[in-house]
PDB file of C-alpha atoms in Angstrom:
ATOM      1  CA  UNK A   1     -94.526  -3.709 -26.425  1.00 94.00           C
ATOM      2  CA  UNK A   2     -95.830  -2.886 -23.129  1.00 96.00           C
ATOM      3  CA  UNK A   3     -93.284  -0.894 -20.622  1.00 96.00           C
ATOM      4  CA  UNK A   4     -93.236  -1.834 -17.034  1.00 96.00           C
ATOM      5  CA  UNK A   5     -95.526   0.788 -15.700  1.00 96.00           C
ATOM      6  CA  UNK A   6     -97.995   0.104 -18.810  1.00 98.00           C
ATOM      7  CA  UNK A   7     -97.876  -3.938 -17.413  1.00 98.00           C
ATOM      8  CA  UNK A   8     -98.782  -2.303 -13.541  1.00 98.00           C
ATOM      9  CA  UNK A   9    -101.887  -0.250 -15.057  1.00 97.00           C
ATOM     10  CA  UNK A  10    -103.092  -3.883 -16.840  1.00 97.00           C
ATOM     11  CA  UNK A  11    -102.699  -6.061 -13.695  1.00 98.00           C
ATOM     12  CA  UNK A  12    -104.518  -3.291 -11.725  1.00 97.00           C
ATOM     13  CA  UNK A  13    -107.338  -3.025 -14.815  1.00 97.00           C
ATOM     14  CA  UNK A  14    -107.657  -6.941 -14.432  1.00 96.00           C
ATOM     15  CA  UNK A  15    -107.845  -6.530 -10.525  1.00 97.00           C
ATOM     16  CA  UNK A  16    -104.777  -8.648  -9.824  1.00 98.00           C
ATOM     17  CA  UNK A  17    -103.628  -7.071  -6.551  1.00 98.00           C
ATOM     18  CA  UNK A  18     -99.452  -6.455  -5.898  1.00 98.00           C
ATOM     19  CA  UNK A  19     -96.655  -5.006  -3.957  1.00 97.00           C
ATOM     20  CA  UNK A  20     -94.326  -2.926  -5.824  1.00 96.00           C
ATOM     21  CA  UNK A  21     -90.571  -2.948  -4.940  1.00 94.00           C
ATOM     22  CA  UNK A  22     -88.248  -0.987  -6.058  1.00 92.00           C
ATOM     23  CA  UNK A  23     -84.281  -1.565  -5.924  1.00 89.00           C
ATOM     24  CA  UNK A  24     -80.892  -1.693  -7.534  1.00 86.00           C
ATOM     25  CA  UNK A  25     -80.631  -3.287 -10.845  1.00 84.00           C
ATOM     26  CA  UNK A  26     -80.067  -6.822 -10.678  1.00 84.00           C
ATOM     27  CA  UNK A  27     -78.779  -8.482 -13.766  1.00 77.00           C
ATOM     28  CA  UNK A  28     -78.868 -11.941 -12.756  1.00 73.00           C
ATOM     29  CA  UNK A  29     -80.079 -14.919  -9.755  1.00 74.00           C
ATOM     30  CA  UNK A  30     -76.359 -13.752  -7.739  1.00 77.00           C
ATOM     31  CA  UNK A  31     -77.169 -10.131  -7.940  1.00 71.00           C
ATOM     32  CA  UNK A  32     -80.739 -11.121  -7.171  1.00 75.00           C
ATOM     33  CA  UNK A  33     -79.359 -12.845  -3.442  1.00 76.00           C
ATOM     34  CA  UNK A  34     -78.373  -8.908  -2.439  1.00 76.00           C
ATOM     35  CA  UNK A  35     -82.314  -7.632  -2.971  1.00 81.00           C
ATOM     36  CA  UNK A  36     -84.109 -10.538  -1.937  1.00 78.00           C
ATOM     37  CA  UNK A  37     -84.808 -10.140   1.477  1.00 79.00           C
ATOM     38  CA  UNK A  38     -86.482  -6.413   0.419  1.00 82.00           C
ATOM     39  CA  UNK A  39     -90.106  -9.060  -0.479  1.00 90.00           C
ATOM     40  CA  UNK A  40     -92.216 -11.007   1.474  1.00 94.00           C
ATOM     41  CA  UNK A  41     -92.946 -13.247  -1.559  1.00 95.00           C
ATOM     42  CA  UNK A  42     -90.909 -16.315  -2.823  1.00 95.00           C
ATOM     43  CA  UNK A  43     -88.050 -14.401  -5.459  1.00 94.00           C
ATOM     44  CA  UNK A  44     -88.057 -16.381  -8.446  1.00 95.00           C
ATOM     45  CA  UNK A  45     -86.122 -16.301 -11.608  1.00 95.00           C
ATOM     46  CA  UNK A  46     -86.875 -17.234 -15.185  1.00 96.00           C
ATOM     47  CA  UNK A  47     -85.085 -18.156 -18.202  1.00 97.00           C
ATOM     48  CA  UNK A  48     -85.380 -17.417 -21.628  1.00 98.00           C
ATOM     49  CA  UNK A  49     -85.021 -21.163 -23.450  1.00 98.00           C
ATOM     50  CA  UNK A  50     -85.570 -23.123 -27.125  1.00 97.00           C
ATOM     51  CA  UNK A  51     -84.941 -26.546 -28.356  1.00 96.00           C
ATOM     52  CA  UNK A  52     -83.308 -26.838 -31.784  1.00 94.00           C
ATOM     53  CA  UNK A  53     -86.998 -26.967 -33.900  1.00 94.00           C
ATOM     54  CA  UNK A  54     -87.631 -23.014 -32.417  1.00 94.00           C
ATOM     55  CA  UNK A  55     -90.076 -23.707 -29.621  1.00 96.00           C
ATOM     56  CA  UNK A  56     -89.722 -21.203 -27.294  1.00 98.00           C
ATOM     57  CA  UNK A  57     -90.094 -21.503 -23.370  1.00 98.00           C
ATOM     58  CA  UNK A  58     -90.141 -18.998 -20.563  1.00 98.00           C
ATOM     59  CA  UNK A  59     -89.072 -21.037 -17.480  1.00 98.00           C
ATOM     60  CA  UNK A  60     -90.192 -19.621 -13.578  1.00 98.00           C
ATOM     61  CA  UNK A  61     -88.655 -21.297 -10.941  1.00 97.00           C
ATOM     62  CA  UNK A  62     -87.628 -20.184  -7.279  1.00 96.00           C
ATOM     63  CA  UNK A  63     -84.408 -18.153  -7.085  1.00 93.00           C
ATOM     64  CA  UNK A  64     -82.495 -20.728  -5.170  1.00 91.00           C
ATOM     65  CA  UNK A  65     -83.297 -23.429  -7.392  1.00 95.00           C
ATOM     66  CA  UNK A  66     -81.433 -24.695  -9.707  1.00 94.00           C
ATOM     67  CA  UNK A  67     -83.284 -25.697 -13.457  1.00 95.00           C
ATOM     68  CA  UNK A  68     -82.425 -28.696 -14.465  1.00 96.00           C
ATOM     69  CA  UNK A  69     -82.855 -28.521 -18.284  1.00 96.00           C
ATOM     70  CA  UNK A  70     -82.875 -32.348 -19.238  1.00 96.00           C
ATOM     71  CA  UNK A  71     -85.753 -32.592 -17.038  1.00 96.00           C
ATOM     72  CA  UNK A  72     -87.563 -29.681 -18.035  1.00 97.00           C
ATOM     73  CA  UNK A  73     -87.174 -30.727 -21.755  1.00 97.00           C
ATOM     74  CA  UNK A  74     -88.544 -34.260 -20.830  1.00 97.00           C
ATOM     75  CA  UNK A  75     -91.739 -32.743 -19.054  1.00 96.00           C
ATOM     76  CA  UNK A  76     -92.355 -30.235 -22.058  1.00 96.00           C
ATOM     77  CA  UNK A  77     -92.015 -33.349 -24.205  1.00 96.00           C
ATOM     78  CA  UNK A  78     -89.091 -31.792 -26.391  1.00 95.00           C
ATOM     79  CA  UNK A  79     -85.675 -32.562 -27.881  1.00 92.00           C
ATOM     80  CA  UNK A  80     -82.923 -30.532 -25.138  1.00 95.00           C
ATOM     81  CA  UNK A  81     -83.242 -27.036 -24.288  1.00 97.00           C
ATOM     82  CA  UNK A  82     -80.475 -24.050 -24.237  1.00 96.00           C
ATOM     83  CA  UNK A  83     -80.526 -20.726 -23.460  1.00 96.00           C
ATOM     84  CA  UNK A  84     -82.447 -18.391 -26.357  1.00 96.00           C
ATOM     85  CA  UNK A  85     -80.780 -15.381 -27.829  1.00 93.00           C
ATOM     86  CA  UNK A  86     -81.158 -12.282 -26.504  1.00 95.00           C
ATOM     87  CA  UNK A  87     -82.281 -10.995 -29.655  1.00 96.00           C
ATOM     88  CA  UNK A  88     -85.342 -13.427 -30.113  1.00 96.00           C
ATOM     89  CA  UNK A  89     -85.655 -12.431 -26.014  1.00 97.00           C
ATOM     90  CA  UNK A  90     -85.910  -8.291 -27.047  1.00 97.00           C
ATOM     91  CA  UNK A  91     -87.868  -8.667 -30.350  1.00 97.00           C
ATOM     92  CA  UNK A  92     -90.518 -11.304 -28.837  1.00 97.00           C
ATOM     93  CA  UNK A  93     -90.846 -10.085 -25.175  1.00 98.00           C
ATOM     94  CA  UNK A  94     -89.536  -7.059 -24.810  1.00 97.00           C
ATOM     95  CA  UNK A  95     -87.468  -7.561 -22.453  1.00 97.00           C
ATOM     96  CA  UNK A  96     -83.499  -8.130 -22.023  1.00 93.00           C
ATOM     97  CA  UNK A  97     -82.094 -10.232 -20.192  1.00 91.00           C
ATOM     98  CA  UNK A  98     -81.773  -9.478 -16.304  1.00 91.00           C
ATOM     99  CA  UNK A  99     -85.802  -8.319 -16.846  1.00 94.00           C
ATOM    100  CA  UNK A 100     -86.633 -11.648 -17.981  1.00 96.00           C
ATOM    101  CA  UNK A 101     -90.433 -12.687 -16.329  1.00 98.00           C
ATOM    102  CA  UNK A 102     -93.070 -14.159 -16.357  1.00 98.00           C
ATOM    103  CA  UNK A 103     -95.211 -11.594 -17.367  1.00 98.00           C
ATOM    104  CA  UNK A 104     -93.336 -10.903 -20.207  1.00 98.00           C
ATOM    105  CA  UNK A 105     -95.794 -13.289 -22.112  1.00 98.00           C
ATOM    106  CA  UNK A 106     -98.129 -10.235 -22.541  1.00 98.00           C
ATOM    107  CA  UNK A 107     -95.825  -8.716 -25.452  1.00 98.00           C
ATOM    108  CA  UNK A 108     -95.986 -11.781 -27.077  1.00 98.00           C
ATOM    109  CA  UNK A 109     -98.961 -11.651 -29.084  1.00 95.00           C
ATOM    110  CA  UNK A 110     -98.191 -13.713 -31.875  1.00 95.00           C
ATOM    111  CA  UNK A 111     -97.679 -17.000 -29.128  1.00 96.00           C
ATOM    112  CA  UNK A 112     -94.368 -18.021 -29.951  1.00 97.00           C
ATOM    113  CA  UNK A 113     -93.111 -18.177 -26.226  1.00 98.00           C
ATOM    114  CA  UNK A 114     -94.769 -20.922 -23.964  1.00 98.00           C
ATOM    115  CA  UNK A 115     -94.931 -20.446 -20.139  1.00 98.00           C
ATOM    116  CA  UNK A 116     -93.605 -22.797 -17.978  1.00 98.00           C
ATOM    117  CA  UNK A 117     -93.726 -22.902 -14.100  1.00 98.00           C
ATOM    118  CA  UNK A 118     -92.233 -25.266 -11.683  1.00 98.00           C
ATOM    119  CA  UNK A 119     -94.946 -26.867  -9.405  1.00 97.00           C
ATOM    120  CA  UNK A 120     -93.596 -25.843  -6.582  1.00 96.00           C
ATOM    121  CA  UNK A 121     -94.561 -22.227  -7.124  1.00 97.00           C
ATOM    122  CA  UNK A 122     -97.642 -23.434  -6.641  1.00 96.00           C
ATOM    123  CA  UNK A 123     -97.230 -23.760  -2.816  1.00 95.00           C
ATOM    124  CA  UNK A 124     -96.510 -20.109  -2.052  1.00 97.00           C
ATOM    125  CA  UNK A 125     -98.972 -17.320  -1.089  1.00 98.00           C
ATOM    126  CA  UNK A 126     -96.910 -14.781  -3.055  1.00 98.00           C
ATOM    127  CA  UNK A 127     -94.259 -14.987  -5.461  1.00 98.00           C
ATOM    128  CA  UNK A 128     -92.127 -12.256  -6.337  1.00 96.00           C
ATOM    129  CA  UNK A 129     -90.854 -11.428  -9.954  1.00 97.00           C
ATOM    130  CA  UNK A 130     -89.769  -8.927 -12.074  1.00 96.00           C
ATOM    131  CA  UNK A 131     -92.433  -6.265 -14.334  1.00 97.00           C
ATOM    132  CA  UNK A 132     -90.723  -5.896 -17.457  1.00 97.00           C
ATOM    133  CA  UNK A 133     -87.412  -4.176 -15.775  1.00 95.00           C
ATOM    134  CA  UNK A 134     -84.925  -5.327 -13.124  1.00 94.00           C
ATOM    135  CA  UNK A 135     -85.388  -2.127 -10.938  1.00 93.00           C
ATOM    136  CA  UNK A 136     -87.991  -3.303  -9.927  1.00 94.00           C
ATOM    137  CA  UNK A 137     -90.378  -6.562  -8.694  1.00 95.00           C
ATOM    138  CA  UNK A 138     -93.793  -7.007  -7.286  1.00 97.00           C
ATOM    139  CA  UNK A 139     -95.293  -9.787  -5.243  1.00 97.00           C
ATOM    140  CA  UNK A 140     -98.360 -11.233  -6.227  1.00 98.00           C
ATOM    141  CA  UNK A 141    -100.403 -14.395  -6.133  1.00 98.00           C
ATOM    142  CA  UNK A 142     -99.548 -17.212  -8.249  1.00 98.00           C
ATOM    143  CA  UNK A 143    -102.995 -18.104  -8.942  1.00 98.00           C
ATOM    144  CA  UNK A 144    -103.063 -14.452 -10.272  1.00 98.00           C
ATOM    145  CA  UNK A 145     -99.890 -15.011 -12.355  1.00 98.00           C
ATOM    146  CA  UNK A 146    -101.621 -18.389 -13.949  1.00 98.00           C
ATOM    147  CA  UNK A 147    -105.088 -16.054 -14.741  1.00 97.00           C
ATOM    148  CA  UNK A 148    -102.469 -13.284 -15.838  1.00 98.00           C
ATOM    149  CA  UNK A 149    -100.613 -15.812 -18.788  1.00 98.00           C
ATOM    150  CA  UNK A 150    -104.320 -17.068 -19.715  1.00 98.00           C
ATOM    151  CA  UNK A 151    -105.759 -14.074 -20.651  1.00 96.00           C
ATOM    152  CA  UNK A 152    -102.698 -12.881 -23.048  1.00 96.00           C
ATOM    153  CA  UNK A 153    -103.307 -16.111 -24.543  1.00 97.00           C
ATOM    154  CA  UNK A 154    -100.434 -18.420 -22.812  1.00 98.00           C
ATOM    155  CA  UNK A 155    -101.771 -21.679 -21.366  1.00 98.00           C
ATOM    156  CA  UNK A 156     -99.173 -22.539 -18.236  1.00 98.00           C
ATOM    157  CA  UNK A 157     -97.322 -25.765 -18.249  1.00 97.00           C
ATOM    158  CA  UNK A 158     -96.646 -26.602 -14.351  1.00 98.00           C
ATOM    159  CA  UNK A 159     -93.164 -28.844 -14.426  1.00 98.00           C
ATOM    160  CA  UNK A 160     -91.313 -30.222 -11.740  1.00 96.00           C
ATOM    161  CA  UNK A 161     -87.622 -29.568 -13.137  1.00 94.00           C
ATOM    162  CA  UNK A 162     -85.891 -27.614 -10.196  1.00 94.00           C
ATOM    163  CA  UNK A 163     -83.448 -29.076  -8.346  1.00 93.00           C
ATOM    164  CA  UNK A 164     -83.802 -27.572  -4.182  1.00 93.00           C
ATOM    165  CA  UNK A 165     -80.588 -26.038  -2.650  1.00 90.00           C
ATOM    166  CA  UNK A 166     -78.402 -28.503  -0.725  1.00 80.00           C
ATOM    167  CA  UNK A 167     -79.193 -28.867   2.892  1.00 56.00           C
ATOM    168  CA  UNK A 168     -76.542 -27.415   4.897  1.00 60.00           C
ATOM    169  CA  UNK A 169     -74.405 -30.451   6.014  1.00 54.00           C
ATOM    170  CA  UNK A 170     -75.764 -30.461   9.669  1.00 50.00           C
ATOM    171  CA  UNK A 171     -79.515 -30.742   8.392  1.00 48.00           C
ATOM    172  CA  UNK A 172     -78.562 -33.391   6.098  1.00 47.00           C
ATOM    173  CA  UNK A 173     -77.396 -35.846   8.999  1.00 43.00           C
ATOM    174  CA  UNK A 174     -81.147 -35.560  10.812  1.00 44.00           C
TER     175      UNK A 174
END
């Protein structure tokens, strides 16, 4: 299993350009809100999820979003999808939960952990996620993070299964 700075030294070996940010450890999306404006790329999350036959998903969507998991299980064409143990999370990724990213897929040689990333990520310049540890995030490209998950040998699904953050009450009305 890679560590974090082991992950930097492959993206910069593959030429995959990024910021590096460093911070206060965020455990989860609310502790997430208090670092966020630190990056100039979109701050996404990901979760760790499985459907009862053991298929295995890494989910990226933007921070403020919130996953809808009957849709996401519909687009991956599987039965409904729940949170995965933190010990599957630890012994396949190498990562706990709080770290949980994208790039995780790299310590998952054996392929038992699909990638899947909401469409809208798509849209950005730079996204912003987490290398392995939650001290720490780096912007890069999302192109970069779909050529990334390709060459450790995990094809990206691109699913639209985020639901966007109410519009404040005033917006709504225009």
């Amino acid at each position: 299993m890679l560590t974090s700075h082991e992950l930097l030294e492959q993206l910069a070996l593959r030429g995959i350009a990024y910021e590096r940010y460093e911070h206060e450890a965020v455990a989860n999306a609310r502790a997430a809100e208090r670092v966020k404006d630190l990056m100039r790329g979109l701050v996404c999350k990901t979760l760790f999820v499985g459907d009862k036959h053991g298929a295995l998903w890494l989910y990226t969507l933007p921070l403020d979003f919130r996953a809808d998991l009957g849709a996401l299980a519909r687009e991956l064409g599987t039965s409904r999808l729940s949170f995965a143990d933190e010990q599957r999370m630890i012994a396949l990724l190498g990562v706990r939960p709080g770290s949980v990213t994208p790039l995780a897929v790299i310590n998952d040689e054996a392929g038992r952990v699909r990638l899947a990333l909401d469409s809208s990520l798509l849209n950005e310049n730079l996204i912003n996620v987490h290398p392995l540890i939650n001290t720490m995030s780096i912007d890069l490209r999302p192109k970069d993070l779909i050529t990334f998950a390709r060459e450790s040998g995990h094809e990206p699904h691109f699913v639209r299964a985020a639901i966007p953050p109410a519009l404040p009450a005033s917006e709504e009305s225009s």
